[in-house]
Amino acid sequence: MPGRPYHHGNLRSALLAAAERTVRERGVQDLSLRELARDVGVSHGAPRRHFPDRQALLDALAETGFDRLGDELRTAVDAVGDDFEARLRATAVAYIRFATADPALLDLMFAVKHREQAEHLQQAAERAFSVMLEVILQGQAEGRLEPGDPERVGLVLFATIQGIAALLNGGMVVPEQLDELLDDSIAHFLRGSRTAV
Amino acid sequence: MPGRPYHHGNLRSALLAAAERTVRERGVQDLSLRELARDVGVSHGAPRRHFPDRQALLDALAETGFDRLGDELRTAVDAVGDDFEARLRATAVAYIRFATADPALLDLMFAVKHREQAEHLQQAAERAFSVMLEVILQGQAEGRLEPGDPERVGLVLFATIQGIAALLNGGMVVPEQLDELLDDSIAHFLRGSRTAV
DNA sequence: ACCTGAACACCGTTCAAGT
DNA sequence: ACCTGAACACCGTTCAAGT
């Protein structure tokens, strides 16, 4: 391994890693391509080969964010056995943990203007949310949730979970209230869905 | 009214108005103090008297945002008579309308780092949300919602509404799904709360 | 194929000086 | 009390040139 080769070798992933760190620690508005290039030891023009502009880097960050979210949801659900309610709660907790551990990244993931043209990103998002969909399907199969389009049934819960994360990140709910709020939300969801129609 | 006096006269509010417009049309990241100063016809150093830095302007925008949100919620609730469920729905619709008409402003309102030190802002937020709290109290008085701390009871609904707005703004829910999702959410909330405990 | 470095037009912030 | 204008250090973006 040479001391400082002309070609960085893995500049793209090095930039993404550094960017992810900055976004997490200081927010998107403090992310500078030039600073990133300095951190990684490359000239300020170099990132352009891999990310045509700042937005392209942010889109790439969003995509890896969805990948990581999917992984974390999957891991959380798998770790908890196959009781429906336990899996439901584990999914919610994992989502909220992700969202609060990296608020700026979540914003980035929701901030995609051109969702149609960003095919990769769309797919990454669907992979992530497929974990939640599976849990909904299980709930329907066990008669714990109303039948019908699982996406529709799950949307209310997804919205609530996302809202809880937003309230936490906005400081409108303090962490001490989280358990209670989550219990209430899941209880509402289950009670509301059981004998629906 | 002189053509171009040395003192602008109401520079602060002129800057805020121009800023609100830019944020709505182009987002926060495109908001430049220098451009604002140009638009308003003042030198680039002038805003500093009224907003020590960019963040101060953003905080002020958030505060006027809460004021406007409060007004819109109030108007919506008052316009609908005194049926509890109608008022509940009107509040939700008004919140979502505000959030989707001006997504960047809502982000700003949720993005306050130093919520404790920003006393004004805190109060503006509480005024805005007091409308929702009143509706919850009415629901409890009429036995349509479970008794107990109204803030706790309302939080689930607030989270869901905020989540719906986020899903819409993120393109994860298309406007055509909104009515259905809102119906489902309110139905869940009412069914889940009625015979609670 | 990938990176460098000068160039351009733009920022936010500071501060002496003007009215 | 409020605003101007020069100055500074930083950006993102572009592009010829180097390896």
PDB file of N, CA and C in Angstrom, chain B residues 114-169:
ATOM      1  N   HIS B 114     -32.175  24.719  19.809  1.00  0.00           N
ATOM      2  CA  HIS B 114     -32.088  25.279  21.157  1.00  0.00           C
ATOM      3  C   HIS B 114     -33.474  25.661  21.648  1.00  0.00           C
ATOM      4  N   ARG B 115     -34.383  24.680  21.657  1.00  0.00           N
ATOM      5  CA  ARG B 115     -35.774  24.993  21.954  1.00  0.00           C
ATOM      6  C   ARG B 115     -35.940  25.633  23.334  1.00  0.00           C
ATOM      7  N   GLU B 116     -35.019  25.308  24.244  1.00  0.00           N
ATOM      8  CA  GLU B 116     -35.156  25.882  25.587  1.00  0.00           C
ATOM      9  C   GLU B 116     -34.867  27.377  25.597  1.00  0.00           C
ATOM     10  N   GLN B 117     -33.801  27.774  24.941  1.00  0.00           N
ATOM     11  CA  GLN B 117     -33.420  29.185  24.974  1.00  0.00           C
ATOM     12  C   GLN B 117     -34.333  30.048  24.108  1.00  0.00           C
ATOM     13  N   ALA B 118     -35.017  29.425  23.149  1.00  0.00           N
ATOM     14  CA  ALA B 118     -35.889  30.189  22.259  1.00  0.00           C
ATOM     15  C   ALA B 118     -37.290  30.290  22.864  1.00  0.00           C
ATOM     16  N   GLU B 119     -37.396  31.143  23.823  1.00  0.00           N
ATOM     17  CA  GLU B 119     -38.636  31.260  24.602  1.00  0.00           C
ATOM     18  C   GLU B 119     -39.822  31.673  23.719  1.00  0.00           C
ATOM     19  N   HIS B 120     -39.634  32.709  22.941  1.00  0.00           N
ATOM     20  CA  HIS B 120     -40.674  33.195  22.032  1.00  0.00           C
ATOM     21  C   HIS B 120     -41.244  32.067  21.179  1.00  0.00           C
ATOM     22  N   LEU B 121     -40.299  31.348  20.587  1.00  0.00           N
ATOM     23  CA  LEU B 121     -40.667  30.293  19.665  1.00  0.00           C
ATOM     24  C   LEU B 121     -41.461  29.210  20.388  1.00  0.00           C
ATOM     25  N   GLN B 122     -40.994  28.850  21.540  1.00  0.00           N
ATOM     26  CA  GLN B 122     -41.670  27.861  22.370  1.00  0.00           C
ATOM     27  C   GLN B 122     -43.120  28.274  22.616  1.00  0.00           C
ATOM     28  N   GLN B 123     -43.297  29.545  22.939  1.00  0.00           N
ATOM     29  CA  GLN B 123     -44.649  30.037  23.211  1.00  0.00           C
ATOM     30  C   GLN B 123     -45.513  30.042  21.957  1.00  0.00           C
ATOM     31  N   ALA B 124     -44.913  30.427  20.825  1.00  0.00           N
ATOM     32  CA  ALA B 124     -45.657  30.421  19.566  1.00  0.00           C
ATOM     33  C   ALA B 124     -46.115  29.008  19.230  1.00  0.00           C
ATOM     34  N   ALA B 125     -45.249  28.041  19.484  1.00  0.00           N
ATOM     35  CA  ALA B 125     -45.595  26.649  19.217  1.00  0.00           C
ATOM     36  C   ALA B 125     -46.741  26.202  20.116  1.00  0.00           C
ATOM     37  N   GLU B 126     -46.666  26.580  21.380  1.00  0.00           N
ATOM     38  CA  GLU B 126     -47.718  26.162  22.303  1.00  0.00           C
ATOM     39  C   GLU B 126     -49.062  26.792  21.951  1.00  0.00           C
ATOM     40  N   ARG B 127     -49.016  28.059  21.519  1.00  0.00           N
ATOM     41  CA  ARG B 127     -50.263  28.694  21.075  1.00  0.00           C
ATOM     42  C   ARG B 127     -50.874  27.926  19.901  1.00  0.00           C
ATOM     43  N   ALA B 128     -50.016  27.539  18.964  1.00  0.00           N
ATOM     44  CA  ALA B 128     -50.511  26.832  17.778  1.00  0.00           C
ATOM     45  C   ALA B 128     -51.164  25.505  18.175  1.00  0.00           C
ATOM     46  N   PHE B 129     -50.497  24.786  19.056  1.00  0.00           N
ATOM     47  CA  PHE B 129     -50.986  23.453  19.377  1.00  0.00           C
ATOM     48  C   PHE B 129     -52.123  23.470  20.394  1.00  0.00           C
ATOM     49  N   SER B 130     -52.349  24.631  20.999  1.00  0.00           N
ATOM     50  CA  SER B 130     -53.443  24.729  21.962  1.00  0.00           C
ATOM     51  C   SER B 130     -54.788  24.482  21.275  1.00  0.00           C
ATOM     52  N   VAL B 131     -54.867  24.776  19.983  1.00  0.00           N
ATOM     53  CA  VAL B 131     -56.106  24.513  19.252  1.00  0.00           C
ATOM     54  C   VAL B 131     -56.408  23.014  19.246  1.00  0.00           C
ATOM     55  N   MET B 132     -55.375  22.230  18.967  1.00  0.00           N
ATOM     56  CA  MET B 132     -55.567  20.779  18.966  1.00  0.00           C
ATOM     57  C   MET B 132     -55.940  20.276  20.348  1.00  0.00           C
ATOM     58  N   LEU B 133     -55.335  20.880  21.341  1.00  0.00           N
ATOM     59  CA  LEU B 133     -55.596  20.456  22.721  1.00  0.00           C
ATOM     60  C   LEU B 133     -57.055  20.698  23.102  1.00  0.00           C
ATOM     61  N   GLU B 134     -57.578  21.823  22.665  1.00  0.00           N
ATOM     62  CA  GLU B 134     -58.993  22.120  22.943  1.00  0.00           C
ATOM     63  C   GLU B 134     -59.912  21.059  22.374  1.00  0.00           C
ATOM     64  N   VAL B 135     -59.599  20.642  21.156  1.00  0.00           N
ATOM     65  CA  VAL B 135     -60.435  19.629  20.505  1.00  0.00           C
ATOM     66  C   VAL B 135     -60.372  18.319  21.297  1.00  0.00           C
ATOM     67  N   ILE B 136     -59.169  17.982  21.758  1.00  0.00           N
ATOM     68  CA  ILE B 136     -59.021  16.770  22.567  1.00  0.00           C
ATOM     69  C   ILE B 136     -59.862  16.881  23.840  1.00  0.00           C
ATOM     70  N   LEU B 137     -59.792  18.034  24.480  1.00  0.00           N
ATOM     71  CA  LEU B 137     -60.561  18.246  25.717  1.00  0.00           C
ATOM     72  C   LEU B 137     -62.059  18.089  25.458  1.00  0.00           C
ATOM     73  N   GLN B 138     -62.520  18.627  24.343  1.00  0.00           N
ATOM     74  CA  GLN B 138     -63.932  18.464  23.994  1.00  0.00           C
ATOM     75  C   GLN B 138     -64.281  16.981  23.844  1.00  0.00           C
ATOM     76  N   GLY B 139     -63.407  16.256  23.164  1.00  0.00           N
ATOM     77  CA  GLY B 139     -63.631  14.827  22.968  1.00  0.00           C
ATOM     78  C   GLY B 139     -63.707  14.074  24.288  1.00  0.00           C
ATOM     79  N   GLN B 140     -62.870  14.472  25.217  1.00  0.00           N
ATOM     80  CA  GLN B 140     -62.899  13.820  26.528  1.00  0.00           C
ATOM     81  C   GLN B 140     -64.183  14.187  27.283  1.00  0.00           C
ATOM     82  N   ALA B 141     -64.576  15.450  27.189  1.00  0.00           N
ATOM     83  CA  ALA B 141     -65.790  15.908  27.880  1.00  0.00           C
ATOM     84  C   ALA B 141     -67.026  15.182  27.352  1.00  0.00           C
ATOM     85  N   GLU B 142     -66.998  14.865  26.061  1.00  0.00           N
ATOM     86  CA  GLU B 142     -68.145  14.183  25.457  1.00  0.00           C
ATOM     87  C   GLU B 142     -68.025  12.666  25.543  1.00  0.00           C
ATOM     88  N   GLY B 143     -66.992  12.190  26.216  1.00  0.00           N
ATOM     89  CA  GLY B 143     -66.820  10.754  26.378  1.00  0.00           C
ATOM     90  C   GLY B 143     -66.402  10.026  25.112  1.00  0.00           C
ATOM     91  N   ARG B 144     -65.953  10.777  24.110  1.00  0.00           N
ATOM     92  CA  ARG B 144     -65.523  10.133  22.863  1.00  0.00           C
ATOM     93  C   ARG B 144     -64.052   9.721  22.936  1.00  0.00           C
ATOM     94  N   LEU B 145     -63.321  10.305  23.881  1.00  0.00           N
ATOM     95  CA  LEU B 145     -61.907   9.954  24.061  1.00  0.00           C
ATOM     96  C   LEU B 145     -61.676   9.539  25.513  1.00  0.00           C
ATOM     97  N   GLU B 146     -60.704   8.706  25.699  1.00  0.00           N
ATOM     98  CA  GLU B 146     -60.383   8.254  27.042  1.00  0.00           C
ATOM     99  C   GLU B 146     -60.000   9.430  27.937  1.00  0.00           C
ATOM    100  N   PRO B 147     -60.293   9.347  29.216  1.00  0.00           N
ATOM    101  CA  PRO B 147     -59.886  10.417  30.136  1.00  0.00           C
ATOM    102  C   PRO B 147     -58.377  10.380  30.380  1.00  0.00           C
ATOM    103  N   GLY B 148     -57.897  11.316  31.156  1.00  0.00           N
ATOM    104  CA  GLY B 148     -56.462  11.358  31.446  1.00  0.00           C
ATOM    105  C   GLY B 148     -55.831  12.601  30.855  1.00  0.00           C
ATOM    106  N   ASP B 149     -54.534  12.711  31.017  1.00  0.00           N
ATOM    107  CA  ASP B 149     -53.782  13.857  30.510  1.00  0.00           C
ATOM    108  C   ASP B 149     -54.080  14.095  29.025  1.00  0.00           C
ATOM    109  N   PRO B 150     -54.717  15.211  28.710  1.00  0.00           N
ATOM    110  CA  PRO B 150     -55.074  15.463  27.305  1.00  0.00           C
ATOM    111  C   PRO B 150     -53.868  15.563  26.385  1.00  0.00           C
ATOM    112  N   GLU B 151     -52.760  16.024  26.897  1.00  0.00           N
ATOM    113  CA  GLU B 151     -51.554  16.083  26.064  1.00  0.00           C
ATOM    114  C   GLU B 151     -51.133  14.681  25.637  1.00  0.00           C
ATOM    115  N   ARG B 152     -51.212  13.755  26.586  1.00  0.00           N
ATOM    116  CA  ARG B 152     -50.852  12.382  26.258  1.00  0.00           C
ATOM    117  C   ARG B 152     -51.828  11.778  25.261  1.00  0.00           C
ATOM    118  N   VAL B 153     -53.122  12.010  25.495  1.00  0.00           N
ATOM    119  CA  VAL B 153     -54.138  11.461  24.604  1.00  0.00           C
ATOM    120  C   VAL B 153     -53.981  12.035  23.190  1.00  0.00           C
ATOM    121  N   GLY B 154     -53.694  13.308  23.107  1.00  0.00           N
ATOM    122  CA  GLY B 154     -53.595  13.957  21.808  1.00  0.00           C
ATOM    123  C   GLY B 154     -52.321  13.641  21.049  1.00  0.00           C
ATOM    124  N   LEU B 155     -51.311  13.208  21.775  1.00  0.00           N
ATOM    125  CA  LEU B 155     -50.004  13.029  21.159  1.00  0.00           C
ATOM    126  C   LEU B 155     -50.018  11.979  20.047  1.00  0.00           C
ATOM    127  N   VAL B 156     -50.753  10.905  20.245  1.00  0.00           N
ATOM    128  CA  VAL B 156     -50.825   9.863  19.227  1.00  0.00           C
ATOM    129  C   VAL B 156     -51.390  10.432  17.929  1.00  0.00           C
ATOM    130  N   LEU B 157     -52.456  11.218  18.069  1.00  0.00           N
ATOM    131  CA  LEU B 157     -53.061  11.806  16.874  1.00  0.00           C
ATOM    132  C   LEU B 157     -52.121  12.815  16.233  1.00  0.00           C
ATOM    133  N   PHE B 158     -51.505  13.630  17.049  1.00  0.00           N
ATOM    134  CA  PHE B 158     -50.577  14.632  16.543  1.00  0.00           C
ATOM    135  C   PHE B 158     -49.443  13.964  15.772  1.00  0.00           C
ATOM    136  N   ALA B 159     -48.899  12.914  16.349  1.00  0.00           N
ATOM    137  CA  ALA B 159     -47.825  12.188  15.671  1.00  0.00           C
ATOM    138  C   ALA B 159     -48.308  11.652  14.328  1.00  0.00           C
ATOM    139  N   THR B 160     -49.495  11.095  14.312  1.00  0.00           N
ATOM    140  CA  THR B 160     -50.009  10.516  13.067  1.00  0.00           C
ATOM    141  C   THR B 160     -50.202  11.583  12.001  1.00  0.00           C
ATOM    142  N   ILE B 161     -50.774  12.702  12.396  1.00  0.00           N
ATOM    143  CA  ILE B 161     -51.000  13.793  11.444  1.00  0.00           C
ATOM    144  C   ILE B 161     -49.682  14.312  10.898  1.00  0.00           C
ATOM    145  N   GLN B 162     -48.747  14.534  11.794  1.00  0.00           N
ATOM    146  CA  GLN B 162     -47.422  15.000  11.382  1.00  0.00           C
ATOM    147  C   GLN B 162     -46.768  13.974  10.454  1.00  0.00           C
ATOM    148  N   GLY B 163     -46.937  12.701  10.768  1.00  0.00           N
ATOM    149  CA  GLY B 163     -46.375  11.653   9.929  1.00  0.00           C
ATOM    150  C   GLY B 163     -46.993  11.632   8.546  1.00  0.00           C
ATOM    151  N   ILE B 164     -48.301  11.814   8.476  1.00  0.00           N
ATOM    152  CA  ILE B 164     -48.975  11.865   7.172  1.00  0.00           C
ATOM    153  C   ILE B 164     -48.406  13.001   6.335  1.00  0.00           C
ATOM    154  N   ALA B 165     -48.223  14.153   6.966  1.00  0.00           N
ATOM    155  CA  ALA B 165     -47.645  15.293   6.259  1.00  0.00           C
ATOM    156  C   ALA B 165     -46.245  14.950   5.749  1.00  0.00           C
ATOM    157  N   ALA B 166     -45.449  14.305   6.583  1.00  0.00           N
ATOM    158  CA  ALA B 166     -44.082  13.948   6.183  1.00  0.00           C
ATOM    159  C   ALA B 166     -44.101  12.961   5.017  1.00  0.00           C
ATOM    160  N   LEU B 167     -44.999  11.989   5.077  1.00  0.00           N
ATOM    161  CA  LEU B 167     -45.101  11.008   3.995  1.00  0.00           C
ATOM    162  C   LEU B 167     -45.524  11.675   2.692  1.00  0.00           C
ATOM    163  N   LEU B 168     -46.434  12.600   2.776  1.00  0.00           N
ATOM    164  CA  LEU B 168     -46.859  13.352   1.588  1.00  0.00           C
ATOM    165  C   LEU B 168     -45.694  14.159   1.029  1.00  0.00           C
ATOM    166  N   ASN B 169     -45.040  14.902   1.895  1.00  0.00           N
ATOM    167  CA  ASN B 169     -43.948  15.754   1.439  1.00  0.00           C
ATOM    168  C   ASN B 169     -42.780  14.937   0.904  1.00  0.00           C
TER     169      ASN B 169
END
